[in-house]
Amino acid sequence: MNRRLIGAVGALAASTLVLAACGSSSSSSPTTSSASAAAASAGATAGSGGASSASGGASSASGGASSAAGGGTTGPIVVGSANFDESVILMYIYADALKAKGVDATVKPKIGSREVYIPALKDGSIDLIPEYSGTLLAYFDKTSTAASSADIYKALPAVVGPAGMTVLEQSEAQDKDSIAVTADTAKKYNLKTIGDLASHASSMVLGAAPEFKTRADGVPGLDKTYGVKFGTFKTLDAGGKLSVTALKNGQVDAADLFTTDPSIPENGFVVLQDPKNLYTAQNVLPLIATKKVTPLITKTLNAVSAKLDTATLTALDKQEYGGTDAEKVAQDWLKAQGLS
């Protein structure tokens, strides 16, 4: 499976979700209105007592995550994923961990990009999705300068809360976007950092997902932060097989790949250093509709986050990349961690 689908699939998914939202929505599940209002006003939720970030992060006392105790009833919950395989693995981890605790959880994989699944969370087509802290913050606040795990996590409540969403505890696991080139290209142009591309990019082709062309940390960010302006943009998938194949075969000179992608070491690709932090901390965390937050769901998902780190995430990706079904990867890991 490729890590993300091409934009056309995302668009199709978007239209499907809109139609689904017009019919029935998981938001009809009973909730406790007072708890929902409290969670929405507080913003992000962590575990009982307001847990801190896995990376030394923000506590509820400092305006970061707040306690989720007293949320809605544990009714049916739909867990979605973005359109790449790591997100699918995490979706199954969340869903199966919840099922093990008696929660009626179903899945809706590969919905599309953030531009598709955030509206799906708002309209109730899905209730929960694995997210990445830095890009989530950038989606809601394009002016934010937060870069560290702790600062990003602390800033999230104020931006996701008004949208009716809550972030639970973040994990230590991170997966960032990166600009990758082949070893030959790196040697040819003596490339070590993204900024080294500035004097060569005008004659080069960049491959990435369609949304990368307009995102703040995509094409505009490369120009603003490093003065890198690629001569051609080739629409591919987001770090998936299309991007990997195009980079490997010389159809593009550089590609947006994810740092936990097993194809990077397998193909000897060179990830260019990012000294100016265009790509901020990207801790994996659950993003949930506030009205779906309950103590049981919070405790269960926070326990998952406590077990996830970058090495673990990379290993899970490698299993799926090697041909193991994403749900089996998730189930095996949950069992090994005593979470199922």
Tab-separated table of C-alpha atoms in Angstrom:
chain	number	residue	atom	x	y	z
A	1	MET	CA	0.000	0.000	0.000
A	2	ASN	CA	1.211	3.483	-0.757
A	3	ARG	CA	1.490	5.906	2.160
A	4	ARG	CA	-0.887	8.477	0.761
A	5	LEU	CA	-3.256	8.550	-2.183
A	6	ILE	CA	-3.269	11.058	-5.001
A	7	GLY	CA	-5.413	14.163	-4.745
A	8	ALA	CA	-8.172	12.766	-6.919
A	9	VAL	CA	-8.917	10.075	-4.389
A	10	GLY	CA	-9.000	12.665	-1.617
A	11	ALA	CA	-11.514	14.682	-3.585
A	12	LEU	CA	-13.697	11.625	-4.145
A	13	ALA	CA	-13.541	10.828	-0.446
A	14	ALA	CA	-14.546	14.384	0.361
A	15	SER	CA	-17.660	14.189	-1.788
A	16	THR	CA	-18.576	10.823	-0.268
A	17	LEU	CA	-18.269	12.238	3.248
A	18	VAL	CA	-20.446	15.196	2.394
A	19	LEU	CA	-23.182	12.884	1.153
A	20	ALA	CA	-22.824	10.681	4.216
A	21	ALA	CA	-23.094	13.678	6.513
A	22	CYS	CA	-26.362	14.671	4.884
A	23	GLY	CA	-27.817	11.279	5.744
A	24	SER	CA	-26.750	10.031	9.151
A	25	SER	CA	-23.969	11.058	11.511
A	26	SER	CA	-22.257	9.520	14.491
A	27	SER	CA	-22.879	12.799	16.275
A	28	SER	CA	-26.352	11.507	17.147
A	29	SER	CA	-24.815	9.461	19.958
A	30	PRO	CA	-25.896	10.694	23.408
A	31	THR	CA	-23.518	13.039	25.190
A	32	THR	CA	-23.453	14.946	28.439
A	33	SER	CA	-23.976	18.562	27.438
A	34	SER	CA	-22.327	20.111	30.472
A	35	ALA	CA	-19.178	18.027	29.994
A	36	SER	CA	-19.118	18.809	26.307
A	37	ALA	CA	-19.297	22.511	26.970
A	38	ALA	CA	-16.600	22.288	29.591
A	39	ALA	CA	-14.289	20.334	27.304
A	40	ALA	CA	-14.895	22.703	24.422
A	41	SER	CA	-14.088	25.748	26.508
A	42	ALA	CA	-10.964	24.132	27.893
A	43	GLY	CA	-9.716	23.102	24.472
A	44	ALA	CA	-7.503	20.067	24.399
A	45	THR	CA	-7.936	17.184	26.822
A	46	ALA	CA	-5.365	14.915	28.270
A	47	GLY	CA	-5.804	12.237	30.908
A	48	SER	CA	-7.447	12.674	34.273
A	49	GLY	CA	-5.630	15.435	36.094
A	50	GLY	CA	-4.334	17.082	32.923
A	51	ALA	CA	-1.373	15.069	31.709
A	52	SER	CA	1.764	16.651	30.359
A	53	SER	CA	3.274	16.273	26.912
A	54	ALA	CA	5.253	13.120	26.238
A	55	SER	CA	8.179	15.328	25.297
A	56	GLY	CA	8.177	17.372	28.465
A	57	GLY	CA	5.043	19.064	27.258
A	58	ALA	CA	2.348	21.396	28.413
A	59	SER	CA	0.162	20.850	31.451
A	60	SER	CA	-3.390	21.960	32.053
A	61	ALA	CA	-2.154	24.436	34.648
A	62	SER	CA	-0.289	26.335	31.942
A	63	GLY	CA	-3.177	26.401	29.489
A	64	GLY	CA	-2.278	23.236	27.610
A	65	ALA	CA	-4.254	20.034	27.854
A	66	SER	CA	-7.103	19.844	30.347
A	67	SER	CA	-8.797	16.946	32.106
A	68	ALA	CA	-11.246	14.874	30.094
A	69	ALA	CA	-13.072	13.476	33.110
A	70	GLY	CA	-16.810	14.023	32.865
A	71	GLY	CA	-17.106	13.755	29.077
A	72	GLY	CA	-19.903	12.211	27.031
A	73	THR	CA	-21.234	8.671	27.254
A	74	THR	CA	-19.230	5.919	25.581
A	75	GLY	CA	-21.399	5.394	22.523
A	76	PRO	CA	-20.455	4.357	18.974
A	77	ILE	CA	-17.340	6.086	17.684
A	78	VAL	CA	-16.019	6.250	14.111
A	79	VAL	CA	-12.237	6.329	13.799
A	80	GLY	CA	-10.877	7.717	10.538
A	81	SER	CA	-7.466	7.966	8.948
A	82	ALA	CA	-5.678	10.215	6.504
A	83	ASN	CA	-4.800	8.850	3.082
A	84	PHE	CA	-1.461	7.240	3.937
A	85	ASP	CA	-0.559	3.926	5.480
A	86	GLU	CA	0.968	5.068	8.767
A	87	SER	CA	-2.271	6.865	9.570
A	88	VAL	CA	-4.177	3.673	8.770
A	89	ILE	CA	-2.013	1.681	11.204
A	90	LEU	CA	-2.627	4.273	13.915
A	91	MET	CA	-6.352	4.289	13.134
A	92	TYR	CA	-6.511	0.530	13.761
A	93	ILE	CA	-4.435	0.905	16.929
A	94	TYR	CA	-6.898	3.469	18.290
A	95	ALA	CA	-9.997	1.544	17.186
A	96	ASP	CA	-8.847	-1.867	18.397
A	97	ALA	CA	-7.621	-0.477	21.719
A	98	LEU	CA	-11.079	1.040	22.242
A	99	LYS	CA	-12.825	-2.187	21.217
A	100	ALA	CA	-10.763	-4.066	23.788
A	101	LYS	CA	-12.326	-1.802	26.432
A	102	GLY	CA	-15.854	-2.413	25.175
A	103	VAL	CA	-16.249	0.712	23.058
A	104	ASP	CA	-18.276	0.294	19.858
A	105	ALA	CA	-15.599	1.533	17.443
A	106	THR	CA	-15.700	1.320	13.650
A	107	VAL	CA	-13.177	2.541	11.113
A	108	LYS	CA	-13.208	4.725	8.014
A	109	PRO	CA	-9.736	4.495	6.441
A	110	LYS	CA	-8.003	6.767	3.935
A	111	ILE	CA	-10.512	9.594	3.966
A	112	GLY	CA	-8.135	12.081	2.393
A	113	SER	CA	-5.878	14.936	3.415
A	114	ARG	CA	-6.350	17.219	6.424
A	115	GLU	CA	-8.367	19.541	4.215
A	116	VAL	CA	-10.904	16.699	3.941
A	117	TYR	CA	-10.909	15.006	7.339
A	118	ILE	CA	-11.090	18.133	9.520
A	119	PRO	CA	-14.465	19.038	7.973
A	120	ALA	CA	-15.461	15.383	8.462
A	121	LEU	CA	-14.749	15.727	12.180
A	122	LYS	CA	-16.800	18.901	12.272
A	123	ASP	CA	-19.844	17.402	10.559
A	124	GLY	CA	-19.735	14.139	12.510
A	125	SER	CA	-18.807	11.850	9.621
A	126	ILE	CA	-15.932	10.697	11.835
A	127	ASP	CA	-15.265	11.197	15.536
A	128	LEU	CA	-11.568	10.460	16.012
A	129	ILE	CA	-8.392	10.491	13.922
A	130	PRO	CA	-4.641	10.162	14.547
A	131	GLU	CA	-2.969	13.525	14.028
A	132	TYR	CA	0.457	15.183	13.934
A	133	SER	CA	0.821	18.114	16.298
A	134	GLY	CA	2.824	20.601	14.238
A	135	THR	CA	0.857	20.407	11.010
A	136	LEU	CA	-2.412	20.361	12.955
A	137	LEU	CA	-1.444	23.638	14.623
A	138	ALA	CA	-0.369	25.126	11.292
A	139	TYR	CA	-3.724	24.174	9.755
A	140	PHE	CA	-5.637	26.146	12.378
A	141	ASP	CA	-3.086	28.905	12.979
A	142	LYS	CA	-0.910	29.789	10.035
A	143	THR	CA	0.835	32.524	12.032
A	144	SER	CA	2.021	30.318	14.887
A	145	THR	CA	5.762	30.293	15.548
A	146	ALA	CA	5.678	27.347	17.969
A	147	ALA	CA	8.252	24.743	16.976
A	148	SER	CA	8.979	22.455	19.932
A	149	SER	CA	6.804	19.546	21.025
A	150	ALA	CA	5.873	21.275	24.281
A	151	ASP	CA	5.076	24.662	22.743
A	152	ILE	CA	2.982	23.185	19.958
A	153	TYR	CA	1.000	20.994	22.341
A	154	LYS	CA	0.405	23.949	24.634
A	155	ALA	CA	-0.908	26.048	21.729
A	156	LEU	CA	-3.330	23.450	20.358
A	157	PRO	CA	-6.251	23.797	22.828
A	158	ALA	CA	-6.971	27.391	21.869
A	159	VAL	CA	-7.271	26.556	18.172
A	160	VAL	CA	-8.981	23.149	18.134
A	161	GLY	CA	-11.384	23.794	21.024
A	162	PRO	CA	-13.543	26.385	19.220
A	163	ALA	CA	-13.894	23.913	16.342
A	164	GLY	CA	-15.455	21.372	18.713
A	165	MET	CA	-12.327	19.212	18.891
A	166	THR	CA	-10.020	17.982	21.616
A	167	VAL	CA	-6.479	16.637	21.583
A	168	LEU	CA	-5.627	13.907	24.048
A	169	GLU	CA	-2.109	13.192	25.273
A	170	GLN	CA	0.562	13.298	22.610
A	171	SER	CA	3.041	10.483	22.173
A	172	GLU	CA	6.799	10.691	21.815
A	173	ALA	CA	6.432	9.307	18.287
A	174	GLN	CA	7.177	11.822	15.552
A	175	ASP	CA	6.980	11.637	11.779
A	176	LYS	CA	7.905	14.768	9.845
A	177	ASP	CA	7.751	15.846	6.239
A	178	SER	CA	11.162	16.088	4.644
A	179	ILE	CA	12.754	16.989	1.346
A	180	ALA	CA	14.577	13.933	0.084
A	181	VAL	CA	16.903	13.450	-2.888
A	182	THR	CA	18.862	10.520	-4.244
A	183	ALA	CA	22.438	10.002	-3.129
A	184	ASP	CA	23.605	10.850	-6.672
A	185	THR	CA	21.727	14.163	-6.657
A	186	ALA	CA	23.083	15.046	-3.233
A	187	LYS	CA	26.621	14.335	-4.410
A	188	LYS	CA	26.201	16.142	-7.730
A	189	TYR	CA	25.063	19.401	-6.138
A	190	ASN	CA	26.785	18.956	-2.759
A	191	LEU	CA	23.439	19.036	-0.981
A	192	LYS	CA	23.308	18.736	2.791
A	193	THR	CA	20.533	21.139	3.813
A	194	ILE	CA	17.314	22.315	2.182
A	195	GLY	CA	18.918	25.732	1.733
A	196	ASP	CA	21.618	24.185	-0.472
A	197	LEU	CA	18.910	23.696	-3.102
A	198	ALA	CA	18.427	27.447	-3.579
A	199	SER	CA	20.976	27.840	-6.376
A	200	HIS	CA	19.868	24.698	-8.217
A	201	ALA	CA	16.116	24.311	-7.693
A	202	SER	CA	15.062	26.429	-10.673
A	203	SER	CA	16.128	23.618	-12.993
A	204	MET	CA	14.790	20.836	-10.764
A	205	VAL	CA	11.465	19.000	-10.405
A	206	LEU	CA	9.809	18.614	-7.006
A	207	GLY	CA	7.300	15.812	-6.486
A	208	ALA	CA	4.642	15.863	-3.756
A	209	ALA	CA	0.930	15.631	-3.021
A	210	PRO	CA	-1.271	18.351	-4.547
A	211	GLU	CA	-1.862	20.073	-1.187
A	212	PHE	CA	1.901	20.493	-0.730
A	213	LYS	CA	1.792	23.144	-3.432
A	214	THR	CA	-0.210	25.543	-1.250
A	215	ARG	CA	0.465	24.494	2.354
A	216	ALA	CA	2.490	26.879	4.493
A	217	ASP	CA	5.205	24.271	5.010
A	218	GLY	CA	5.096	23.175	1.384
A	219	VAL	CA	6.126	25.113	-1.704
A	220	PRO	CA	5.420	28.544	-0.143
A	221	GLY	CA	7.435	27.606	2.949
A	222	LEU	CA	10.412	26.401	0.929
A	223	ASP	CA	10.537	29.780	-0.782
A	224	LYS	CA	9.886	31.891	2.315
A	225	THR	CA	12.215	30.007	4.652
A	226	TYR	CA	15.049	28.965	2.348
A	227	GLY	CA	14.599	30.887	-0.903
A	228	VAL	CA	14.112	27.571	-2.720
A	229	LYS	CA	11.986	27.857	-5.863
A	230	PHE	CA	11.629	24.670	-7.860
A	231	GLY	CA	11.236	25.078	-11.585
A	232	THR	CA	8.553	22.393	-11.858
A	233	PHE	CA	6.062	20.867	-9.434
A	234	LYS	CA	4.900	17.343	-10.233
A	235	THR	CA	1.707	16.186	-8.541
A	236	LEU	CA	2.155	12.746	-7.014
A	237	ASP	CA	0.967	11.234	-3.740
A	238	ALA	CA	2.010	12.338	-0.266
A	239	GLY	CA	5.108	10.342	0.467
A	240	GLY	CA	3.715	7.151	-1.057
A	241	LYS	CA	4.780	4.720	-3.746
A	242	LEU	CA	4.267	7.247	-6.524
A	243	SER	CA	6.692	9.673	-4.885
A	244	VAL	CA	9.215	6.982	-4.012
A	245	THR	CA	9.154	5.505	-7.520
A	246	ALA	CA	9.379	8.904	-9.199
A	247	LEU	CA	12.394	9.878	-7.084
A	248	LYS	CA	14.092	6.532	-7.564
A	249	ASN	CA	13.567	6.563	-11.342
A	250	GLY	CA	14.621	10.181	-11.842
A	251	GLN	CA	11.180	11.493	-12.788
A	252	VAL	CA	11.606	14.074	-10.029
A	253	ASP	CA	14.779	15.491	-8.497
A	254	ALA	CA	13.383	15.902	-4.980
A	255	ALA	CA	10.328	14.626	-3.154
A	256	ASP	CA	8.350	15.205	0.002
A	257	LEU	CA	8.819	11.998	2.024
A	258	PHE	CA	8.073	11.180	5.655
A	259	THR	CA	10.954	10.636	8.023
A	260	THR	CA	9.710	7.244	9.283
A	261	ASP	CA	9.342	5.899	5.724
A	262	PRO	CA	11.254	2.593	5.319
A	263	SER	CA	11.853	3.429	1.663
A	264	ILE	CA	14.362	6.127	2.651
A	265	PRO	CA	17.076	3.797	3.991
A	266	GLU	CA	16.072	1.039	1.585
A	267	ASN	CA	16.797	3.240	-1.429
A	268	GLY	CA	19.647	5.229	0.088
A	269	PHE	CA	17.739	8.501	-0.226
A	270	VAL	CA	19.242	11.548	1.469
A	271	VAL	CA	16.959	13.589	3.725
A	272	LEU	CA	18.147	17.186	3.589
A	273	GLN	CA	18.676	18.849	6.946
A	274	ASP	CA	16.199	21.510	8.040
A	275	PRO	CA	18.195	23.919	10.261
A	276	LYS	CA	15.508	26.616	10.163
A	277	ASN	CA	12.764	24.233	11.335
A	278	LEU	CA	10.413	24.597	8.395
A	279	TYR	CA	9.120	21.232	9.571
A	280	THR	CA	8.261	21.624	13.234
A	281	ALA	CA	7.748	18.909	15.857
A	282	GLN	CA	5.158	16.385	14.712
A	283	ASN	CA	4.105	14.301	17.684
A	284	VAL	CA	1.404	11.727	17.040
A	285	LEU	CA	-1.752	12.362	19.080
A	286	PRO	CA	-5.477	11.572	19.006
A	287	LEU	CA	-7.778	14.317	17.714
A	288	ILE	CA	-11.354	13.685	18.810
A	289	ALA	CA	-14.703	15.421	18.589
A	290	THR	CA	-15.189	16.995	22.032
A	291	LYS	CA	-18.699	15.592	22.376
A	292	LYS	CA	-17.221	12.082	22.111
A	293	VAL	CA	-14.695	12.524	24.935
A	294	THR	CA	-15.270	10.220	27.924
A	295	PRO	CA	-13.027	9.132	30.800
A	296	LEU	CA	-12.796	5.620	29.339
A	297	ILE	CA	-11.849	6.797	25.857
A	298	THR	CA	-9.369	9.281	27.296
A	299	LYS	CA	-7.696	6.702	29.543
A	300	THR	CA	-7.527	4.133	26.742
A	301	LEU	CA	-6.017	6.422	24.121
A	302	ASN	CA	-3.626	8.057	26.572
A	303	ALA	CA	-2.331	4.573	27.408
A	304	VAL	CA	-1.658	4.036	23.687
A	305	SER	CA	0.197	7.342	23.403
A	306	ALA	CA	2.342	6.446	26.401
A	307	LYS	CA	3.653	3.385	24.538
A	308	LEU	CA	4.378	5.026	21.166
A	309	ASP	CA	7.768	6.476	20.255
A	310	THR	CA	9.479	7.185	16.949
A	311	ALA	CA	11.412	3.912	16.870
A	312	THR	CA	8.194	1.981	17.454
A	313	LEU	CA	6.346	3.913	14.753
A	314	THR	CA	9.167	3.286	12.275
A	315	ALA	CA	9.099	-0.433	13.085
A	316	LEU	CA	5.327	-0.596	12.580
A	317	ASP	CA	5.651	1.189	9.239
A	318	LYS	CA	8.353	-1.257	8.192
A	319	GLN	CA	6.103	-4.223	8.895
A	320	GLU	CA	3.314	-2.771	6.787
A	321	TYR	CA	5.774	-1.749	4.072
A	322	GLY	CA	6.950	-5.368	3.995
A	323	GLY	CA	3.471	-6.636	3.219
A	324	THR	CA	1.801	-7.227	6.588
A	325	ASP	CA	-1.792	-6.044	6.742
A	326	ALA	CA	-2.146	-2.757	8.626
A	327	GLU	CA	-4.788	-4.095	11.005
A	328	LYS	CA	-2.641	-7.110	11.888
A	329	VAL	CA	0.318	-4.814	12.525
A	330	ALA	CA	-1.878	-2.834	14.910
A	331	GLN	CA	-3.355	-5.881	16.638
A	332	ASP	CA	0.026	-7.548	17.163
A	333	TRP	CA	1.476	-4.385	18.672
A	334	LEU	CA	-1.480	-3.843	20.999
A	335	LYS	CA	-1.243	-7.427	22.208
A	336	ALA	CA	2.504	-7.103	22.829
A	337	GLN	CA	1.900	-3.934	24.864
A	338	GLY	CA	-0.914	-5.450	26.914
A	339	LEU	CA	-3.442	-3.037	25.443
A	340	SER	CA	-5.852	-5.523	23.897
